[in-house]
Coordinates of C-alpha atoms and ligand atoms in Angstrom, one line a residue:
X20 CA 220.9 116.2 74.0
X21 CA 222.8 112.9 74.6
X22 CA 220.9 109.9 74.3
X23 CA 221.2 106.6 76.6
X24 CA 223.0 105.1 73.4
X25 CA 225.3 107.5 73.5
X26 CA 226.0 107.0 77.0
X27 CA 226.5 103.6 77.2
X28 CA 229.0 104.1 74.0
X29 CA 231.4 106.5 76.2
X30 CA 230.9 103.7 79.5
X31 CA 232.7 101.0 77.1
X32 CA 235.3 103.2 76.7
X33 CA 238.1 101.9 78.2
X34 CA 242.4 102.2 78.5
X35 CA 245.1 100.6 80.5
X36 CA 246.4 104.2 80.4
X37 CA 244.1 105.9 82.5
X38 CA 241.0 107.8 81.3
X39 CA 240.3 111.4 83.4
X40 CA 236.6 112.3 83.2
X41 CA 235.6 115.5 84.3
X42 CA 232.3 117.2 85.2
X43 CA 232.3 121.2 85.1
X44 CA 229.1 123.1 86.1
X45 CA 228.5 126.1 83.9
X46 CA 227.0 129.4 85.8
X47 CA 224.9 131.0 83.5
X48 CA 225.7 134.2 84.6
X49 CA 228.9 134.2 85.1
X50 CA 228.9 133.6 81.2
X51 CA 230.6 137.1 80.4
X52 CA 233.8 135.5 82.7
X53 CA 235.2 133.7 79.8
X54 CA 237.5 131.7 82.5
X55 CA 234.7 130.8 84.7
X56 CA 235.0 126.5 83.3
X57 CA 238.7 126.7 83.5
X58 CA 238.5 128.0 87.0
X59 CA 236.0 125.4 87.9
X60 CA 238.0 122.5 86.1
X61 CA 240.9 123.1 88.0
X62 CA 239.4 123.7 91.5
X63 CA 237.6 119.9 90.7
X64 CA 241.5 118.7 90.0
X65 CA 242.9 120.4 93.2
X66 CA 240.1 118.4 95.0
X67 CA 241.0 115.1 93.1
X68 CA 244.2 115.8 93.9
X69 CA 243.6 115.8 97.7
X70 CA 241.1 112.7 97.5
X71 CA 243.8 110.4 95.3
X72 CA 245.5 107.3 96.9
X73 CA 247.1 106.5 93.4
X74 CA 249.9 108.0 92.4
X75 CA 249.5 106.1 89.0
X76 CA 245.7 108.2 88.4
X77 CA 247.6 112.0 89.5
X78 CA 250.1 111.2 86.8
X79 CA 247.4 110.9 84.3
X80 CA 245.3 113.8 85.5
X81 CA 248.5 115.7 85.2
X82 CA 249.0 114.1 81.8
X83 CA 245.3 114.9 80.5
X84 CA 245.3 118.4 82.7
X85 CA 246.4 120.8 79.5
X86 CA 244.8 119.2 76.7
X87 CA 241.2 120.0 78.6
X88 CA 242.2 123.3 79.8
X89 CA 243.0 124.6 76.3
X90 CA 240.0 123.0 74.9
X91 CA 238.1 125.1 78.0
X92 CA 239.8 128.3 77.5
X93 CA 238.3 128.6 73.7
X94 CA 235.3 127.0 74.5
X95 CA 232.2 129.6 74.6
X96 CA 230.6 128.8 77.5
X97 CA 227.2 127.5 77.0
X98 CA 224.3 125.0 78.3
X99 CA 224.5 124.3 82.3
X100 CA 227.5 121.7 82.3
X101 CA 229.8 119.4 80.3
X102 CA 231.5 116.1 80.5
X103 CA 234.6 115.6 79.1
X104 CA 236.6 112.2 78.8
X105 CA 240.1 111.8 78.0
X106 CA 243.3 110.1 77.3
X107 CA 245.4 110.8 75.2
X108 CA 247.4 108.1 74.4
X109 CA 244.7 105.8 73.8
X110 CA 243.1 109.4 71.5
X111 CA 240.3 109.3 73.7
X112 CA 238.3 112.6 73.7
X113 CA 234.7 112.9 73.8
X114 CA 232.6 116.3 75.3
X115 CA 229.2 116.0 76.0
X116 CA 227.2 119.3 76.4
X117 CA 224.4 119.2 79.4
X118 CA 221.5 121.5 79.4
X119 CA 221.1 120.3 83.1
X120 CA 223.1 121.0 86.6
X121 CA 225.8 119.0 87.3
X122 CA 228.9 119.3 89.9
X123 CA 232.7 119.9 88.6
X124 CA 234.2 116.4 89.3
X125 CA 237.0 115.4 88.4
X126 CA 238.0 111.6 88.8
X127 CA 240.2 109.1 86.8
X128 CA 240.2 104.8 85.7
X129 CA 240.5 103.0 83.2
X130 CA 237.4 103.5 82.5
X131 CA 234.8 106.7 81.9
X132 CA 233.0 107.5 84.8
X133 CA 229.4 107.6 83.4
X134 CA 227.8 107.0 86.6
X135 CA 227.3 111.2 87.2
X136 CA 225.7 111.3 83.8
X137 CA 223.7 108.3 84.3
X138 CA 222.4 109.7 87.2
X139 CA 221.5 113.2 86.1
X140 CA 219.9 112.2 82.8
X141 CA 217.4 110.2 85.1
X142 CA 217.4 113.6 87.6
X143 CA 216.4 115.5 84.0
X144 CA 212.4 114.3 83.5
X145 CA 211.4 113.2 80.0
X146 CA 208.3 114.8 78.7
X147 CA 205.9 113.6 75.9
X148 CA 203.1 115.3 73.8
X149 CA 200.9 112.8 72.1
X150 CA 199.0 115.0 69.1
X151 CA 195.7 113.1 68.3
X152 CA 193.5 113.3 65.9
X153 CA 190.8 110.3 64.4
X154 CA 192.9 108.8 61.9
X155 CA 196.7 110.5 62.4
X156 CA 198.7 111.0 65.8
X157 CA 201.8 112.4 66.1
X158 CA 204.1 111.7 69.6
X159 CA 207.0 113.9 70.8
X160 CA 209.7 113.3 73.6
X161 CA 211.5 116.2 75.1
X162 CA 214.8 116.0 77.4
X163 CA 217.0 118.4 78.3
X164 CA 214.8 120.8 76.4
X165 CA 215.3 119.2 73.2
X166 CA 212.0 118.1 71.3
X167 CA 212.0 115.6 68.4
X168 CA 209.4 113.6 67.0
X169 CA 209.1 109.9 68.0
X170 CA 206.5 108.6 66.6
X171 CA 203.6 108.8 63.8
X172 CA 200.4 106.8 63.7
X173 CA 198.1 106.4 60.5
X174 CA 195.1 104.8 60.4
X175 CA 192.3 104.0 57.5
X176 CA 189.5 105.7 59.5
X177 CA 186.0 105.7 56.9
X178 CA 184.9 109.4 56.1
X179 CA 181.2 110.4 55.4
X180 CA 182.1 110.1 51.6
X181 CA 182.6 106.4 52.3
X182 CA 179.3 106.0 53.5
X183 CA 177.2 104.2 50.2
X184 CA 174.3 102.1 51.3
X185 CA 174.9 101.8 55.1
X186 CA 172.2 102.8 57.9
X187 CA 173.6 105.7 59.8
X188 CA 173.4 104.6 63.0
X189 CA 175.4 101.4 62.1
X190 CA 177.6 103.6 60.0
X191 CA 178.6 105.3 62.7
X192 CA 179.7 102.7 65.0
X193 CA 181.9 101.1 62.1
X194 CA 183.6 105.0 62.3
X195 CA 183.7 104.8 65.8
X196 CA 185.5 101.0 65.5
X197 CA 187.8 102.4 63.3
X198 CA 188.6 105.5 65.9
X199 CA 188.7 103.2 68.6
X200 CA 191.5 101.2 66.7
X201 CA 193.6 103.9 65.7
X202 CA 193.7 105.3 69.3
X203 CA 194.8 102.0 71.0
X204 CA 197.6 102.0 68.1
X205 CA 198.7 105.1 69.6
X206 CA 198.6 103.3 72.9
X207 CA 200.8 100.6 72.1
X208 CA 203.4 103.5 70.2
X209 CA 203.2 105.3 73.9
X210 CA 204.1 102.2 75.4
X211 CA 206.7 101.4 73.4
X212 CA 208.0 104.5 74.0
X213 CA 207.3 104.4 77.6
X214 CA 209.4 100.9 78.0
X215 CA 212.6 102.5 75.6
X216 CA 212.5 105.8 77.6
X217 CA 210.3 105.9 80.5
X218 CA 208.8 109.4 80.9
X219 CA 207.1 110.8 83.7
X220 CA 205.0 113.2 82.5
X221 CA 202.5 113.3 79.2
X222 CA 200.2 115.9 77.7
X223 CA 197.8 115.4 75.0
X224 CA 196.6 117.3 72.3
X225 CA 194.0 117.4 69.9
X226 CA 190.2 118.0 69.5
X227 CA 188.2 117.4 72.8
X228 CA 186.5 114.6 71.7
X229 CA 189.1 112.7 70.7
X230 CA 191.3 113.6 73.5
X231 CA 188.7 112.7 76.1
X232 CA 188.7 109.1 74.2
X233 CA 192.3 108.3 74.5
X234 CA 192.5 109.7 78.3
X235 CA 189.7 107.7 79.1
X236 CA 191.7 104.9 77.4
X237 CA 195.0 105.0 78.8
X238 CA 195.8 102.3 81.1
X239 CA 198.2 102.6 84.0
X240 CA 201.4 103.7 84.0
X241 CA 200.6 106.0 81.3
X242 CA 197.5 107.3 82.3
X243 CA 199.2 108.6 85.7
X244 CA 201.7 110.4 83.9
X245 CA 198.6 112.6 82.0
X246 CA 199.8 116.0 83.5
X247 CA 197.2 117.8 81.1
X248 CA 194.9 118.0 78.0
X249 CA 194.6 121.1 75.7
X250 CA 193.0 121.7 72.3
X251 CA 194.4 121.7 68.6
X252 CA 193.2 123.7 65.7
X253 CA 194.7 121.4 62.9
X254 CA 193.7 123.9 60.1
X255 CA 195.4 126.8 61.5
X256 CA 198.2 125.8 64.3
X257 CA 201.9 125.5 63.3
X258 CA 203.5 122.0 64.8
X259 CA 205.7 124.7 67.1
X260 CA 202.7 126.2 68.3
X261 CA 200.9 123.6 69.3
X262 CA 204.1 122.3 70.8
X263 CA 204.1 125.6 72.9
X264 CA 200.9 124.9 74.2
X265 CA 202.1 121.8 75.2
X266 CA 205.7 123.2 77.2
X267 CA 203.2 125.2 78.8
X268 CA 201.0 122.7 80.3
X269 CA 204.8 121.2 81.2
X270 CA 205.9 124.4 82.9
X271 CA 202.9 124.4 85.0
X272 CA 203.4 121.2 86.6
X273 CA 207.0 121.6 87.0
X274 CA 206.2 125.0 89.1
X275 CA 203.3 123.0 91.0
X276 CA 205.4 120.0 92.1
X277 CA 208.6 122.6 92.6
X278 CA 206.4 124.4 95.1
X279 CA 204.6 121.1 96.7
X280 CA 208.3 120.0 97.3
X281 CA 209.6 123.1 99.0
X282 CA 206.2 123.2 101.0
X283 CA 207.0 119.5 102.3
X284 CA 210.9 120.3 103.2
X285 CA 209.6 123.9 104.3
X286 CA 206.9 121.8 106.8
X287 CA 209.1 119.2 107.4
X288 CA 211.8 121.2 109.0
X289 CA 209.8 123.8 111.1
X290 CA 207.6 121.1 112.6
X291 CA 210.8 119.1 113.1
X292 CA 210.5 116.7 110.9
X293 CA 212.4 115.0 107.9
X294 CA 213.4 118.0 106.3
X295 CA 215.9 121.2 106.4
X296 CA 216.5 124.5 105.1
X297 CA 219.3 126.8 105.0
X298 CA 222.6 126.8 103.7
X299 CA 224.5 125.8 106.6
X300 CA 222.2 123.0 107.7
X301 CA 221.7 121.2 104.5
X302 CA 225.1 121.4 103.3
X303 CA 225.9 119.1 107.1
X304 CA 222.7 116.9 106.3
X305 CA 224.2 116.3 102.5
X306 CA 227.3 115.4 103.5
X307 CA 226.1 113.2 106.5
X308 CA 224.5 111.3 104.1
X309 CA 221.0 112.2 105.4
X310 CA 219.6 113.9 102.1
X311 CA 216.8 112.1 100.2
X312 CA 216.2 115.1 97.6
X313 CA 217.9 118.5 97.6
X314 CA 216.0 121.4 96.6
X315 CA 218.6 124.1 95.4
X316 CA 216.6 127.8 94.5
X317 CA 217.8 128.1 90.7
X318 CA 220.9 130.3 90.1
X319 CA 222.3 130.2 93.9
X320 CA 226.1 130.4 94.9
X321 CA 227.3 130.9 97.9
X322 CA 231.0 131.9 99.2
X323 CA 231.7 129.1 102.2
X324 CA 234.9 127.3 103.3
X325 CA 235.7 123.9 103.7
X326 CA 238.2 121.9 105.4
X327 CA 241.1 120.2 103.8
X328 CA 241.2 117.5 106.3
X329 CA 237.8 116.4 106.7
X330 CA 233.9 116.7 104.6
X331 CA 233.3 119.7 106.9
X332 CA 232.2 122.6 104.7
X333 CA 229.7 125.2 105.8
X334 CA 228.8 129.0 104.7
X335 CA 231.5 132.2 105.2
X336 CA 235.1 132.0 106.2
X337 CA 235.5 129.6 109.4
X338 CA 239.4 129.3 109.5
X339 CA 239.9 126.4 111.0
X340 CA 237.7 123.7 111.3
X341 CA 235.3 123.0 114.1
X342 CA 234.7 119.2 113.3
X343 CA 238.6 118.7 113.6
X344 CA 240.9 121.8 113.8
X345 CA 242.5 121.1 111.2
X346 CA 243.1 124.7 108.5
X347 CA 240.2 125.4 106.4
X348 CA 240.3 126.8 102.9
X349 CA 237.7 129.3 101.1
X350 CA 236.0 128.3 98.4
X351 CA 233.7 130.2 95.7
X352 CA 230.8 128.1 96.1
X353 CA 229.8 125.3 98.3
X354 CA 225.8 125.2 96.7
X355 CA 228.1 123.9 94.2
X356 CA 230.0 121.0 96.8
X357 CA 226.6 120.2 98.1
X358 CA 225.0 119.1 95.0
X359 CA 228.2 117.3 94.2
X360 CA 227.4 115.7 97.6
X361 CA 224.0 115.3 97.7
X362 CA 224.9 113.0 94.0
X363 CA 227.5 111.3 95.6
X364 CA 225.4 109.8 98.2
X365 CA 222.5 109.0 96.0
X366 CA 220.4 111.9 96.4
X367 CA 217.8 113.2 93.6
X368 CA 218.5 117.4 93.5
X369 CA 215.7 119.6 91.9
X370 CA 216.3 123.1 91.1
X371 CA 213.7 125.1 91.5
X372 CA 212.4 128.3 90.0
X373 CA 209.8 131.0 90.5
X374 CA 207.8 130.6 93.5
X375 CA 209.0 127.4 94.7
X376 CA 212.4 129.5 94.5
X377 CA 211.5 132.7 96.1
X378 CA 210.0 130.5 99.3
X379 CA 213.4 129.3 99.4
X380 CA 215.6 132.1 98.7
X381 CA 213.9 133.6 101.7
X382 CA 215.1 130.4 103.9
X383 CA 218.5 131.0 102.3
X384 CA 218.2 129.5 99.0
X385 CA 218.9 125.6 99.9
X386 CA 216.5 122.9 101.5
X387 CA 216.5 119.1 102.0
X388 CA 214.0 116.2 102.3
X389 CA 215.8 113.8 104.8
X390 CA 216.0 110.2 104.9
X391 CA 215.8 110.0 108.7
Ligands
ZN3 ZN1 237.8 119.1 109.5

């Protein structure tokens, strides 16, 4: 997991000599082809290649070229992407493993080009799990499927031991302030939090009654990110097990706004609206700029060409190009080109899995909302 910290370390990074950053999108299955990144890395140089006005930059991409393939052709392929920066004279060289989808890209400055990571950290959704209990609460962020604790809140709460002399009924309400005070200091850690890393989703945990208190208490923005409640046995749950209940509740609503946005693009396009489906179609749209958020069926590839004169890229082998004659070339997999796209032009892109996925699998795998 690489934190915005981190990030904005490797964006100071900086040489006269020319940094090369490069982006290579991992294919899970295509793990047992140990050459599958190298393959990628250089098909992102040829393309840098074709797209550089600076003589100055391909000199350094040639420079950096074997130091990243050798690191690539030991590397055990893992995770869905990296990021690699280097330069070598200035003994730059920093990898960042993604767990998230990310186009192979290959560009160079004299700077690091953060600006793809930047952009798919925000694409990757945070997720928190606030564990409450009366007088102990325990919050937990997740990103890019790493979990870790952020925050722990104590309070004094009295117990029926404490009791002595005191009426009940006014006993209880002095229990009750106590609760009622330890919940709002969760409140304030959640904010906190919610300022440092914004999140946009939020389960909570714990027994019903108290759980039902801090929902009710939550004030906007946070109490529009509660996705779900569940229950906590505190005597006999593991902290993994109640964090499993919790990814569960996450799951769901991942699936449920997966299929609400294929539904929209699905509707959208038939009734001819804002919205697109299949390959062909929403690979133009993306690289017409027109894409607002790409839906891309988890796992697709797709064998397409593309010209090597103009953005024209479409599905199958089209020879020369019908935008402007000019000679096309194949290439292994324009889903790939089109999320590269779709980020270039400021597009969010969600994968989607299990229904969501099979509705679009069945309209060939790849679907757009449109900007206009
Ligand atoms: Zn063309």
């Amino acid at each position: 997991m690489i934190s915005r910290k981190e990030v904005e370390r490797l964006a100071t990074l900086h040489s006269e000599e020319g940094i090369l950053s490069a982006y290579i999108k991992v294919d899970p299955r295509l793990r047992y082809e140990p050459s599958q990144p190298a393959v990628k890395f250089k098909g992102a140089l040829k393309r840098f290649a074709r797209r550089a006005k600076d003589e100055r930059w391909l000199a350094v991409a040639e420079r950096e070229k074997d130091r990243v393939l050798s690191f690539l052709e030991g590397w055990d392929a893992s995770g869905r992407g990296l990021a690699i920066f280097s330069c070598e004279p200035a003994n730059i060289w920093e990898v960042v493993h993604l767990g998230v989808l990310v186009p192979s890209w290959v560009s160079v400055d004299t700077t690091t080009n953060t600006a793809l990571l930047v952009q798919v950290l925000d694409e990757y959704p945070r997720f928190v799990v606030a564990v409450v209990q009366r007088d102990n609460a325990s919050i937990y962020i997740a990103e890019q499927r790493a979990v870790e604790k952020a925050a722990e809140v104590q309070s004094h709460v009295p117990g029926q031991h404490d009791k002595g002399g005191w009426a009940q009924a006014r006993f209880q309400r002095h229990i009750e302030f106590h609760v009622e005070r330890h919940l709002n200091k969760v409140i304030e850690e959640l904010h906190q939090l919610y300022y440092d890393r914004p999140f946009n989703r939020l389960a909570v945990g714990g027994t019903e009654e108290t759980v039902n208190e801090l929902v009710k208490m939550l004030p906007e923005p946070l109490s529009r990110r509660v996705i779900g409640t569940f229950s906590v046995d505190f005597k006999h749950q593991t902290e993994d097990e109640v964090l499993e209940q919790a990814r569960e509740l996450l799951h769901e609503d991942e699936r449920r706004s997966e299929r609400q946005l294929v539904e929209q693009l699905v509707d959208a396009a038939e009734s001819g609206g804002r919205g697109v489906v299949g390959i062909d179609d929403t690979v133009r749209a993306v690289f017409e700029g027109r894409v607002h958020v790409l839906a891309v069926a988890e796992g697709i590839t797709k064998e397409g060409s593309a010209c090597q004169n103009c953005d024209y890229i479409a599905a199958g082998d089209f020879g020369r190009c019908p935008a402007c004659g000019e000679e096309a070339e194949k290439i292994p997999d324009i889903v790939e080109r089109a999320v590269e796209g779709a980020y270039l032009t400021g597009a969010h892109v969600e994968t989607v899995f299990g229904e969501a996925r099979e509705w679009l699998l069945a309209r060939g795998g790849l679907g757009a909302v449109l900007r206009y």
